Amino acid sequence: MEILEVTASEYKAVINNPIQNFNSAEFSDLNKAKCDAVYYLLFKDSKYRLGITFGVRNNILLTPFAASFGDFECVYDDIKLYQIDAAIEALVSWANQNKFNGIKILPPPAFYSPNFTAKITNCLYRAGFETKNVEVNYHFETQNLNDNYLQNIWYNARKNLNKSLKNDLKFIKLTPEDSHKAYEVIAQNRSERGFPLRLTFEQLQETGTIIPIDYFLVSNPENNVAAAIVFHLSKTIVRVVYWGDLPKFSELKTMNYLSYNVFQYYKEIQIPFIDIGHSTVDSVPNHGLCEFKESIGCSIGLLNEYYKEIN
């Protein structure tokens, strides 16, 4: 298997329909300033088989380097295990020749592409990649928002949702001109709760030129009280990048109201999967977030981080 270093445009010409948009050449190119260098790699035998994009920090090849996950993209769905093996072997040899210290790969949750993720996991394991972290990730299947939804979620979640629906709350999908209102709520939420906010509003706006982004707001007659910012990562999957409420309004059960309406919105436009994101950092859980996501009916998956030391 031959490994080729190419430009972003050459990579896009081959990997033109990625499994998820964090793997796109456009996204990597947009975020190239966040690392020391970016490499666009294609793998070819009789024809192109796979591609992967790496950023470099501390002399380590990283995918992702500016997102929640990233890994290989296959050109054809019928990729064989031995072809992935050959690509990983070529990658390790290339990294060794270029004197990198290691390779870190964090594939998306399995529901993004179950068969391909299973193949990648097996091949990385046999190639000597170690599991460094196992993050707990949550997603909601909109088919589960049905007549039995309230009966199937946890008792406290059902009670809180019913309470929220009796409050004078309004759910709004914002226009691009008003999207800053959602960001302002998220920024205040993160500040008051002591959580980091890694993306500026300007960076979100730039990302929105290559990844469709939805902005949602929950308000009462006097205030904006909760918000969500959601990326469209594929035709069938959206990912909640930020959501939160203002703590002083939490007695209104705004997060239960927000999550229910987000679920309903994407069910209505026939998006089957809503990726709610992981609730662990370096494998350590935020128990409150984990329990909230489970309580509202989310399914649980894993984000496995793989690492191989080179030099």
PDB file of C-alpha atoms in Angstrom:
ATOM      1  CA  MET A   1       0.000   0.000   0.000  1.00  0.00           C
ATOM      2  CA  GLU A   2       1.407   3.367  -1.072  1.00  0.00           C
ATOM      3  CA  ILE A   3       0.999   6.432   1.151  1.00  0.00           C
ATOM      4  CA  LEU A   4       0.769   9.823  -0.524  1.00  0.00           C
ATOM      5  CA  GLU A   5       1.099  13.285   1.006  1.00  0.00           C
ATOM      6  CA  VAL A   6      -1.315  15.557  -0.863  1.00  0.00           C
ATOM      7  CA  THR A   7      -2.813  19.024  -0.632  1.00  0.00           C
ATOM      8  CA  ALA A   8      -6.199  19.767   0.893  1.00  0.00           C
ATOM      9  CA  SER A   9      -7.769  20.167  -2.540  1.00  0.00           C
ATOM     10  CA  GLU A  10      -6.234  16.900  -3.801  1.00  0.00           C
ATOM     11  CA  TYR A  11      -7.487  15.139  -0.679  1.00  0.00           C
ATOM     12  CA  LYS A  12     -10.985  16.536  -1.171  1.00  0.00           C
ATOM     13  CA  ALA A  13     -11.037  15.279  -4.759  1.00  0.00           C
ATOM     14  CA  VAL A  14     -10.666  11.703  -3.468  1.00  0.00           C
ATOM     15  CA  ILE A  15     -12.400  11.914  -0.075  1.00  0.00           C
ATOM     16  CA  ASN A  16     -15.383  13.917  -1.276  1.00  0.00           C
ATOM     17  CA  ASN A  17     -18.125  12.337   0.814  1.00  0.00           C
ATOM     18  CA  PRO A  18     -16.746  11.749   4.325  1.00  0.00           C
ATOM     19  CA  ILE A  19     -18.641   9.728   6.909  1.00  0.00           C
ATOM     20  CA  GLN A  20     -18.759  12.820   9.089  1.00  0.00           C
ATOM     21  CA  ASN A  21     -17.796  16.427   8.437  1.00  0.00           C
ATOM     22  CA  PHE A  22     -15.020  16.645  11.045  1.00  0.00           C
ATOM     23  CA  ASN A  23     -13.051  14.417   8.644  1.00  0.00           C
ATOM     24  CA  SER A  24     -13.427  16.762   5.689  1.00  0.00           C
ATOM     25  CA  ALA A  25     -10.472  18.520   4.082  1.00  0.00           C
ATOM     26  CA  GLU A  26     -12.309  21.823   4.442  1.00  0.00           C
ATOM     27  CA  PHE A  27     -12.643  21.428   8.221  1.00  0.00           C
ATOM     28  CA  SER A  28      -8.984  20.493   8.631  1.00  0.00           C
ATOM     29  CA  ASP A  29      -7.876  23.380   6.445  1.00  0.00           C
ATOM     30  CA  LEU A  30     -10.028  25.820   8.396  1.00  0.00           C
ATOM     31  CA  ASN A  31      -8.393  24.741  11.673  1.00  0.00           C
ATOM     32  CA  LYS A  32      -4.794  24.311  10.494  1.00  0.00           C
ATOM     33  CA  ALA A  33      -3.578  27.192  12.671  1.00  0.00           C
ATOM     34  CA  LYS A  34      -4.404  25.130  15.784  1.00  0.00           C
ATOM     35  CA  CYS A  35      -1.406  22.858  15.263  1.00  0.00           C
ATOM     36  CA  ASP A  36       2.159  22.948  13.986  1.00  0.00           C
ATOM     37  CA  ALA A  37       1.379  21.277  10.660  1.00  0.00           C
ATOM     38  CA  VAL A  38      -1.410  19.419   8.856  1.00  0.00           C
ATOM     39  CA  TYR A  39      -0.923  16.315   6.705  1.00  0.00           C
ATOM     40  CA  TYR A  40      -3.452  15.034   4.188  1.00  0.00           C
ATOM     41  CA  LEU A  41      -2.659  11.377   3.512  1.00  0.00           C
ATOM     42  CA  LEU A  42      -4.101   9.039   0.888  1.00  0.00           C
ATOM     43  CA  PHE A  43      -3.538   5.289   0.681  1.00  0.00           C
ATOM     44  CA  LYS A  44      -3.410   3.610  -2.707  1.00  0.00           C
ATOM     45  CA  ASP A  45      -2.696   0.187  -4.187  1.00  0.00           C
ATOM     46  CA  SER A  46      -4.354  -0.432  -7.554  1.00  0.00           C
ATOM     47  CA  LYS A  47      -6.624   2.509  -6.668  1.00  0.00           C
ATOM     48  CA  TYR A  48      -7.295   4.863  -3.771  1.00  0.00           C
ATOM     49  CA  ARG A  49      -8.577   3.013  -0.699  1.00  0.00           C
ATOM     50  CA  LEU A  50      -8.393   5.263   2.367  1.00  0.00           C
ATOM     51  CA  GLY A  51      -7.543   8.734   3.565  1.00  0.00           C
ATOM     52  CA  ILE A  52      -6.769  10.401   6.885  1.00  0.00           C
ATOM     53  CA  THR A  53      -5.883  13.916   8.033  1.00  0.00           C
ATOM     54  CA  PHE A  54      -3.479  14.603  10.901  1.00  0.00           C
ATOM     55  CA  GLY A  55      -2.492  17.680  12.791  1.00  0.00           C
ATOM     56  CA  VAL A  56       0.867  17.758  14.579  1.00  0.00           C
ATOM     57  CA  ARG A  57       1.451  18.978  18.134  1.00  0.00           C
ATOM     58  CA  ASN A  58       4.459  18.109  20.293  1.00  0.00           C
ATOM     59  CA  ASN A  59       5.687  15.991  17.370  1.00  0.00           C
ATOM     60  CA  ILE A  60       2.672  13.679  17.670  1.00  0.00           C
ATOM     61  CA  LEU A  61       0.277  12.975  14.802  1.00  0.00           C
ATOM     62  CA  LEU A  62      -3.261  13.704  15.996  1.00  0.00           C
ATOM     63  CA  THR A  63      -6.681  13.018  14.610  1.00  0.00           C
ATOM     64  CA  PRO A  64      -8.683  14.862  15.614  1.00  0.00           C
ATOM     65  CA  PHE A  65      -6.736  18.027  16.273  1.00  0.00           C
ATOM     66  CA  ALA A  66      -9.640  20.480  16.292  1.00  0.00           C
ATOM     67  CA  ALA A  67     -12.769  18.384  16.849  1.00  0.00           C
ATOM     68  CA  SER A  68     -14.281  15.717  19.062  1.00  0.00           C
ATOM     69  CA  PHE A  69     -13.170  12.768  16.918  1.00  0.00           C
ATOM     70  CA  GLY A  70     -11.525  11.818  13.644  1.00  0.00           C
ATOM     71  CA  ASP A  71     -10.125   8.778  11.895  1.00  0.00           C
ATOM     72  CA  PHE A  72      -9.746   7.074   8.520  1.00  0.00           C
ATOM     73  CA  GLU A  73     -12.170   7.619   5.676  1.00  0.00           C
ATOM     74  CA  CYS A  74     -12.738   4.839   3.160  1.00  0.00           C
ATOM     75  CA  VAL A  75     -13.202   5.591  -0.531  1.00  0.00           C
ATOM     76  CA  TYR A  76     -15.370   2.493  -1.052  1.00  0.00           C
ATOM     77  CA  ASP A  77     -17.748   0.890   1.421  1.00  0.00           C
ATOM     78  CA  ASP A  78     -16.430  -2.594   0.649  1.00  0.00           C
ATOM     79  CA  ILE A  79     -12.997  -1.876   2.157  1.00  0.00           C
ATOM     80  CA  LYS A  80     -11.305  -5.102   3.283  1.00  0.00           C
ATOM     81  CA  LEU A  81      -9.580  -5.728   6.592  1.00  0.00           C
ATOM     82  CA  TYR A  82      -6.298  -6.559   4.857  1.00  0.00           C
ATOM     83  CA  GLN A  83      -6.452  -3.226   3.009  1.00  0.00           C
ATOM     84  CA  ILE A  84      -6.848  -1.337   6.275  1.00  0.00           C
ATOM     85  CA  ASP A  85      -3.985  -3.405   7.736  1.00  0.00           C
ATOM     86  CA  ALA A  86      -1.781  -2.392   4.821  1.00  0.00           C
ATOM     87  CA  ALA A  87      -2.718   1.282   5.205  1.00  0.00           C
ATOM     88  CA  ILE A  88      -1.917   1.292   8.932  1.00  0.00           C
ATOM     89  CA  GLU A  89       1.399  -0.458   8.251  1.00  0.00           C
ATOM     90  CA  ALA A  90       2.233   2.216   5.659  1.00  0.00           C
ATOM     91  CA  LEU A  91       1.201   4.957   8.089  1.00  0.00           C
ATOM     92  CA  VAL A  92       3.427   3.654  10.894  1.00  0.00           C
ATOM     93  CA  SER A  93       6.362   3.305   8.511  1.00  0.00           C
ATOM     94  CA  TRP A  94       5.815   6.836   7.194  1.00  0.00           C
ATOM     95  CA  ALA A  95       5.591   8.247  10.739  1.00  0.00           C
ATOM     96  CA  ASN A  96       8.810   6.459  11.668  1.00  0.00           C
ATOM     97  CA  GLN A  97      10.633   7.769   8.597  1.00  0.00           C
ATOM     98  CA  ASN A  98       9.507  11.298   9.423  1.00  0.00           C
ATOM     99  CA  LYS A  99      10.612  10.880  13.053  1.00  0.00           C
ATOM    100  CA  PHE A 100       7.282  11.545  14.711  1.00  0.00           C
ATOM    101  CA  ASN A 101       6.988  10.460  18.339  1.00  0.00           C
ATOM    102  CA  GLY A 102       3.565   8.882  18.119  1.00  0.00           C
ATOM    103  CA  ILE A 103       0.153   8.557  16.469  1.00  0.00           C
ATOM    104  CA  LYS A 104      -3.114   9.290  18.269  1.00  0.00           C
ATOM    105  CA  ILE A 105      -6.465   8.370  16.676  1.00  0.00           C
ATOM    106  CA  LEU A 106      -9.903   8.904  18.215  1.00  0.00           C
ATOM    107  CA  PRO A 107     -12.642   7.451  15.964  1.00  0.00           C
ATOM    108  CA  PRO A 108     -16.273   8.580  16.307  1.00  0.00           C
ATOM    109  CA  PRO A 109     -18.865   6.537  18.201  1.00  0.00           C
ATOM    110  CA  ALA A 110     -19.727   3.316  16.422  1.00  0.00           C
ATOM    111  CA  PHE A 111     -23.210   4.416  15.319  1.00  0.00           C
ATOM    112  CA  TYR A 112     -21.646   6.800  12.776  1.00  0.00           C
ATOM    113  CA  SER A 113     -20.489   3.799  10.736  1.00  0.00           C
ATOM    114  CA  PRO A 114     -20.790   0.517  12.678  1.00  0.00           C
ATOM    115  CA  ASN A 115     -19.106  -1.818  10.183  1.00  0.00           C
ATOM    116  CA  PHE A 116     -16.209   0.475   9.342  1.00  0.00           C
ATOM    117  CA  THR A 117     -15.588   1.380  12.994  1.00  0.00           C
ATOM    118  CA  ALA A 118     -15.467  -2.311  13.916  1.00  0.00           C
ATOM    119  CA  LYS A 119     -12.889  -2.940  11.187  1.00  0.00           C
ATOM    120  CA  ILE A 120     -10.757   0.055  12.225  1.00  0.00           C
ATOM    121  CA  THR A 121     -10.876  -1.024  15.880  1.00  0.00           C
ATOM    122  CA  ASN A 122      -9.721  -4.543  15.059  1.00  0.00           C
ATOM    123  CA  CYS A 123      -6.944  -3.343  12.748  1.00  0.00           C
ATOM    124  CA  LEU A 124      -5.604  -0.742  15.169  1.00  0.00           C
ATOM    125  CA  TYR A 125      -5.520  -3.323  17.958  1.00  0.00           C
ATOM    126  CA  ARG A 126      -3.588  -5.824  15.878  1.00  0.00           C
ATOM    127  CA  ALA A 127      -1.197  -3.071  14.736  1.00  0.00           C
ATOM    128  CA  GLY A 128      -0.165  -2.449  18.339  1.00  0.00           C
ATOM    129  CA  PHE A 129      -2.195   0.660  19.115  1.00  0.00           C
ATOM    130  CA  GLU A 130      -2.990   0.961  22.817  1.00  0.00           C
ATOM    131  CA  THR A 131      -6.293   2.181  24.238  1.00  0.00           C
ATOM    132  CA  LYS A 132      -5.448   5.323  26.201  1.00  0.00           C
ATOM    133  CA  ASN A 133      -8.933   6.564  27.071  1.00  0.00           C
ATOM    134  CA  VAL A 134     -12.484   5.280  26.861  1.00  0.00           C
ATOM    135  CA  GLU A 135     -14.985   8.119  26.841  1.00  0.00           C
ATOM    136  CA  VAL A 136     -18.699   7.553  27.474  1.00  0.00           C
ATOM    137  CA  ASN A 137     -20.744   9.116  24.675  1.00  0.00           C
ATOM    138  CA  TYR A 138     -24.503   9.620  24.442  1.00  0.00           C
ATOM    139  CA  HIS A 139     -26.871   9.811  21.498  1.00  0.00           C
ATOM    140  CA  PHE A 140     -30.623   9.909  21.005  1.00  0.00           C
ATOM    141  CA  GLU A 141     -32.499   8.005  18.314  1.00  0.00           C
ATOM    142  CA  THR A 142     -35.415  10.160  17.244  1.00  0.00           C
ATOM    143  CA  GLN A 143     -37.566   7.118  16.497  1.00  0.00           C
ATOM    144  CA  ASN A 144     -37.768   6.767  20.291  1.00  0.00           C
ATOM    145  CA  LEU A 145     -39.640  10.050  20.577  1.00  0.00           C
ATOM    146  CA  ASN A 146     -42.989   8.312  20.256  1.00  0.00           C
ATOM    147  CA  ASP A 147     -46.182   7.801  22.221  1.00  0.00           C
ATOM    148  CA  ASN A 148     -44.260   5.759  24.813  1.00  0.00           C
ATOM    149  CA  TYR A 149     -41.442   8.271  25.316  1.00  0.00           C
ATOM    150  CA  LEU A 150     -42.694   9.657  28.627  1.00  0.00           C
ATOM    151  CA  GLN A 151     -43.242   6.185  30.012  1.00  0.00           C
ATOM    152  CA  ASN A 152     -39.773   5.040  28.966  1.00  0.00           C
ATOM    153  CA  ILE A 153     -37.670   7.841  30.458  1.00  0.00           C
ATOM    154  CA  TRP A 154     -36.681   8.074  34.100  1.00  0.00           C
ATOM    155  CA  TYR A 155     -39.317   9.161  36.612  1.00  0.00           C
ATOM    156  CA  ASN A 156     -37.528  12.397  37.548  1.00  0.00           C
ATOM    157  CA  ALA A 157     -37.040  13.299  33.887  1.00  0.00           C
ATOM    158  CA  ARG A 158     -40.732  12.718  33.222  1.00  0.00           C
ATOM    159  CA  LYS A 159     -41.687  14.839  36.225  1.00  0.00           C
ATOM    160  CA  ASN A 160     -39.290  17.634  35.236  1.00  0.00           C
ATOM    161  CA  LEU A 161     -40.439  17.677  31.610  1.00  0.00           C
ATOM    162  CA  ASN A 162     -44.089  17.865  32.640  1.00  0.00           C
ATOM    163  CA  LYS A 163     -43.221  20.728  34.988  1.00  0.00           C
ATOM    164  CA  SER A 164     -41.320  22.576  32.263  1.00  0.00           C
ATOM    165  CA  LEU A 165     -44.248  22.310  29.870  1.00  0.00           C
ATOM    166  CA  LYS A 166     -46.435  24.153  32.385  1.00  0.00           C
ATOM    167  CA  ASN A 167     -44.031  27.091  32.547  1.00  0.00           C
ATOM    168  CA  ASP A 168     -44.274  29.972  30.110  1.00  0.00           C
ATOM    169  CA  LEU A 169     -41.337  28.832  27.968  1.00  0.00           C
ATOM    170  CA  LYS A 170     -40.825  29.210  24.245  1.00  0.00           C
ATOM    171  CA  PHE A 171     -38.533  27.204  21.952  1.00  0.00           C
ATOM    172  CA  ILE A 172     -37.122  29.097  18.975  1.00  0.00           C
ATOM    173  CA  LYS A 173     -34.899  28.126  16.052  1.00  0.00           C
ATOM    174  CA  LEU A 174     -32.877  31.254  15.499  1.00  0.00           C
ATOM    175  CA  THR A 175     -32.155  32.924  12.195  1.00  0.00           C
ATOM    176  CA  PRO A 176     -28.478  33.423  11.300  1.00  0.00           C
ATOM    177  CA  GLU A 177     -28.848  37.104  12.237  1.00  0.00           C
ATOM    178  CA  ASP A 178     -29.969  36.171  15.756  1.00  0.00           C
ATOM    179  CA  SER A 179     -27.596  33.231  16.305  1.00  0.00           C
ATOM    180  CA  HIS A 180     -25.447  35.328  18.656  1.00  0.00           C
ATOM    181  CA  LYS A 181     -28.281  35.170  21.209  1.00  0.00           C
ATOM    182  CA  ALA A 182     -27.745  31.420  21.641  1.00  0.00           C
ATOM    183  CA  TYR A 183     -23.990  31.894  21.955  1.00  0.00           C
ATOM    184  CA  GLU A 184     -24.450  34.563  24.632  1.00  0.00           C
ATOM    185  CA  VAL A 185     -26.518  32.160  26.754  1.00  0.00           C
ATOM    186  CA  ILE A 186     -23.949  29.378  26.295  1.00  0.00           C
ATOM    187  CA  ALA A 187     -21.094  31.738  27.206  1.00  0.00           C
ATOM    188  CA  GLN A 188     -22.869  32.830  30.392  1.00  0.00           C
ATOM    189  CA  ASN A 189     -23.712  29.220  31.262  1.00  0.00           C
ATOM    190  CA  ARG A 190     -20.076  28.144  30.873  1.00  0.00           C
ATOM    191  CA  SER A 191     -18.806  31.102  32.859  1.00  0.00           C
ATOM    192  CA  GLU A 192     -21.200  30.601  35.775  1.00  0.00           C
ATOM    193  CA  ARG A 193     -20.638  26.844  35.911  1.00  0.00           C
ATOM    194  CA  GLY A 194     -16.872  27.068  35.495  1.00  0.00           C
ATOM    195  CA  PHE A 195     -16.725  25.105  32.222  1.00  0.00           C
ATOM    196  CA  PRO A 196     -14.432  26.073  29.331  1.00  0.00           C
ATOM    197  CA  LEU A 197     -15.790  27.604  26.130  1.00  0.00           C
ATOM    198  CA  ARG A 198     -13.251  26.750  23.457  1.00  0.00           C
ATOM    199  CA  LEU A 199     -14.911  28.274  20.403  1.00  0.00           C
ATOM    200  CA  THR A 200     -15.462  31.979  19.954  1.00  0.00           C
ATOM    201  CA  PHE A 201     -18.583  33.143  18.172  1.00  0.00           C
ATOM    202  CA  GLU A 202     -16.419  34.205  15.237  1.00  0.00           C
ATOM    203  CA  GLN A 203     -14.936  30.696  15.020  1.00  0.00           C
ATOM    204  CA  LEU A 204     -18.436  29.211  15.027  1.00  0.00           C
ATOM    205  CA  GLN A 205     -19.415  31.547  12.225  1.00  0.00           C
ATOM    206  CA  GLU A 206     -16.381  30.446  10.202  1.00  0.00           C
ATOM    207  CA  THR A 207     -17.178  26.776  10.852  1.00  0.00           C
ATOM    208  CA  GLY A 208     -20.725  27.437   9.698  1.00  0.00           C
ATOM    209  CA  THR A 209     -19.423  28.161   6.204  1.00  0.00           C
ATOM    210  CA  ILE A 210     -18.478  24.470   5.812  1.00  0.00           C
ATOM    211  CA  ILE A 211     -20.667  22.662   8.375  1.00  0.00           C
ATOM    212  CA  PRO A 212     -24.358  23.598   8.682  1.00  0.00           C
ATOM    213  CA  ILE A 213     -25.092  24.815  12.221  1.00  0.00           C
ATOM    214  CA  ASP A 214     -28.458  25.229  13.957  1.00  0.00           C
ATOM    215  CA  TYR A 215     -28.936  27.671  16.845  1.00  0.00           C
ATOM    216  CA  PHE A 216     -31.812  27.236  19.292  1.00  0.00           C
ATOM    217  CA  LEU A 217     -33.069  29.396  22.133  1.00  0.00           C
ATOM    218  CA  VAL A 218     -35.445  28.897  25.039  1.00  0.00           C
ATOM    219  CA  SER A 219     -36.973  32.043  26.478  1.00  0.00           C
ATOM    220  CA  ASN A 220     -39.626  33.139  28.920  1.00  0.00           C
ATOM    221  CA  PRO A 221     -41.431  36.486  28.598  1.00  0.00           C
ATOM    222  CA  GLU A 222     -38.549  38.363  30.233  1.00  0.00           C
ATOM    223  CA  ASN A 223     -35.330  36.466  29.509  1.00  0.00           C
ATOM    224  CA  ASN A 224     -33.398  34.087  27.302  1.00  0.00           C
ATOM    225  CA  VAL A 225     -32.878  31.125  29.610  1.00  0.00           C
ATOM    226  CA  ALA A 226     -31.326  28.245  27.633  1.00  0.00           C
ATOM    227  CA  ALA A 227     -29.728  27.521  24.268  1.00  0.00           C
ATOM    228  CA  ALA A 228     -28.291  24.820  22.033  1.00  0.00           C
ATOM    229  CA  ILE A 229     -25.795  24.912  19.164  1.00  0.00           C
ATOM    230  CA  VAL A 230     -25.919  21.870  16.879  1.00  0.00           C
ATOM    231  CA  PHE A 231     -23.665  20.773  13.994  1.00  0.00           C
ATOM    232  CA  HIS A 232     -24.895  18.720  11.035  1.00  0.00           C
ATOM    233  CA  LEU A 233     -22.127  16.124  10.714  1.00  0.00           C
ATOM    234  CA  SER A 234     -23.813  14.003   8.049  1.00  0.00           C
ATOM    235  CA  LYS A 235     -27.176  13.618   6.346  1.00  0.00           C
ATOM    236  CA  THR A 236     -28.375  11.398   9.200  1.00  0.00           C
ATOM    237  CA  ILE A 237     -26.497  12.681  12.279  1.00  0.00           C
ATOM    238  CA  VAL A 238     -26.358  15.985  14.106  1.00  0.00           C
ATOM    239  CA  ARG A 239     -24.146  16.647  17.124  1.00  0.00           C
ATOM    240  CA  VAL A 240     -24.958  18.941  20.023  1.00  0.00           C
ATOM    241  CA  VAL A 241     -21.734  20.924  20.364  1.00  0.00           C
ATOM    242  CA  TYR A 242     -23.041  23.203  23.123  1.00  0.00           C
ATOM    243  CA  TRP A 243     -26.196  23.331  25.156  1.00  0.00           C
ATOM    244  CA  GLY A 244     -27.016  24.720  28.566  1.00  0.00           C
ATOM    245  CA  ASP A 245     -29.232  26.947  30.659  1.00  0.00           C
ATOM    246  CA  LEU A 246     -28.719  29.847  33.019  1.00  0.00           C
ATOM    247  CA  PRO A 247     -28.445  28.427  36.552  1.00  0.00           C
ATOM    248  CA  LYS A 248     -30.841  30.947  38.102  1.00  0.00           C
ATOM    249  CA  PHE A 249     -33.627  29.595  35.881  1.00  0.00           C
ATOM    250  CA  SER A 250     -32.932  25.907  36.481  1.00  0.00           C
ATOM    251  CA  GLU A 251     -36.029  25.580  38.679  1.00  0.00           C
ATOM    252  CA  LEU A 252     -38.024  25.979  35.457  1.00  0.00           C
ATOM    253  CA  LYS A 253     -36.477  22.667  34.304  1.00  0.00           C
ATOM    254  CA  THR A 254     -35.247  24.408  31.189  1.00  0.00           C
ATOM    255  CA  MET A 255     -32.840  21.630  30.154  1.00  0.00           C
ATOM    256  CA  ASN A 256     -35.627  19.079  30.075  1.00  0.00           C
ATOM    257  CA  TYR A 257     -37.694  21.474  27.976  1.00  0.00           C
ATOM    258  CA  LEU A 258     -34.774  22.274  25.670  1.00  0.00           C
ATOM    259  CA  SER A 259     -33.725  18.660  25.093  1.00  0.00           C
ATOM    260  CA  TYR A 260     -37.298  17.530  24.402  1.00  0.00           C
ATOM    261  CA  ASN A 261     -37.800  20.272  21.823  1.00  0.00           C
ATOM    262  CA  VAL A 262     -34.442  19.626  20.163  1.00  0.00           C
ATOM    263  CA  PHE A 263     -35.390  15.948  19.871  1.00  0.00           C
ATOM    264  CA  GLN A 264     -38.771  16.888  18.426  1.00  0.00           C
ATOM    265  CA  TYR A 265     -37.282  19.324  15.907  1.00  0.00           C
ATOM    266  CA  TYR A 266     -34.895  16.762  14.427  1.00  0.00           C
ATOM    267  CA  LYS A 267     -37.508  14.027  14.421  1.00  0.00           C
ATOM    268  CA  GLU A 268     -39.754  16.302  12.350  1.00  0.00           C
ATOM    269  CA  ILE A 269     -37.031  16.877   9.740  1.00  0.00           C
ATOM    270  CA  GLN A 270     -36.229  13.132   9.715  1.00  0.00           C
ATOM    271  CA  ILE A 271     -32.755  13.150  11.275  1.00  0.00           C
ATOM    272  CA  PRO A 272     -32.485   9.719  12.929  1.00  0.00           C
ATOM    273  CA  PHE A 273     -29.527  10.363  15.260  1.00  0.00           C
ATOM    274  CA  ILE A 274     -28.703  13.208  17.637  1.00  0.00           C
ATOM    275  CA  ASP A 275     -25.210  12.876  19.064  1.00  0.00           C
ATOM    276  CA  ILE A 276     -25.364  14.499  22.504  1.00  0.00           C
ATOM    277  CA  GLY A 277     -21.637  14.128  23.092  1.00  0.00           C
ATOM    278  CA  HIS A 278     -19.420  12.568  25.716  1.00  0.00           C
ATOM    279  CA  SER A 279     -19.704  13.263  29.430  1.00  0.00           C
ATOM    280  CA  THR A 280     -16.261  12.101  30.476  1.00  0.00           C
ATOM    281  CA  VAL A 281     -12.851  13.776  30.307  1.00  0.00           C
ATOM    282  CA  ASP A 282      -9.846  11.448  30.144  1.00  0.00           C
ATOM    283  CA  SER A 283     -12.339   8.674  30.941  1.00  0.00           C
ATOM    284  CA  VAL A 284     -13.477  10.318  34.215  1.00  0.00           C
ATOM    285  CA  PRO A 285     -17.248  10.855  34.240  1.00  0.00           C
ATOM    286  CA  ASN A 286     -19.219  13.946  35.118  1.00  0.00           C
ATOM    287  CA  HIS A 287     -21.863  11.955  36.942  1.00  0.00           C
ATOM    288  CA  GLY A 288     -24.515  14.670  36.782  1.00  0.00           C
ATOM    289  CA  LEU A 289     -24.237  14.979  33.003  1.00  0.00           C
ATOM    290  CA  CYS A 290     -24.197  11.215  32.531  1.00  0.00           C
ATOM    291  CA  GLU A 291     -27.322  10.748  34.618  1.00  0.00           C
ATOM    292  CA  PHE A 292     -29.173  13.606  32.914  1.00  0.00           C
ATOM    293  CA  LYS A 293     -28.503  12.218  29.444  1.00  0.00           C
ATOM    294  CA  GLU A 294     -29.526   8.713  30.485  1.00  0.00           C
ATOM    295  CA  SER A 295     -32.645  10.054  32.187  1.00  0.00           C
ATOM    296  CA  ILE A 296     -33.972  11.668  28.988  1.00  0.00           C
ATOM    297  CA  GLY A 297     -33.641   8.474  26.959  1.00  0.00           C
ATOM    298  CA  CYS A 298     -30.184   8.637  25.420  1.00  0.00           C
ATOM    299  CA  SER A 299     -28.296   5.526  24.374  1.00  0.00           C
ATOM    300  CA  ILE A 300     -24.688   5.007  25.422  1.00  0.00           C
ATOM    301  CA  GLY A 301     -21.658   4.387  23.239  1.00  0.00           C
ATOM    302  CA  LEU A 302     -17.900   4.706  23.531  1.00  0.00           C
ATOM    303  CA  LEU A 303     -15.169   6.908  22.150  1.00  0.00           C
ATOM    304  CA  ASN A 304     -11.969   4.853  22.235  1.00  0.00           C
ATOM    305  CA  GLU A 305      -8.709   6.790  21.973  1.00  0.00           C
ATOM    306  CA  TYR A 306      -5.827   4.811  20.418  1.00  0.00           C
ATOM    307  CA  TYR A 307      -2.133   5.629  20.618  1.00  0.00           C
ATOM    308  CA  LYS A 308       1.010   4.102  19.194  1.00  0.00           C
ATOM    309  CA  GLU A 309       4.471   5.279  20.209  1.00  0.00           C
ATOM    310  CA  ILE A 310       6.829   5.580  17.245  1.00  0.00           C
ATOM    311  CA  ASN A 311      10.184   6.964  18.472  1.00  0.00           C
TER     312      ASN A 311
END
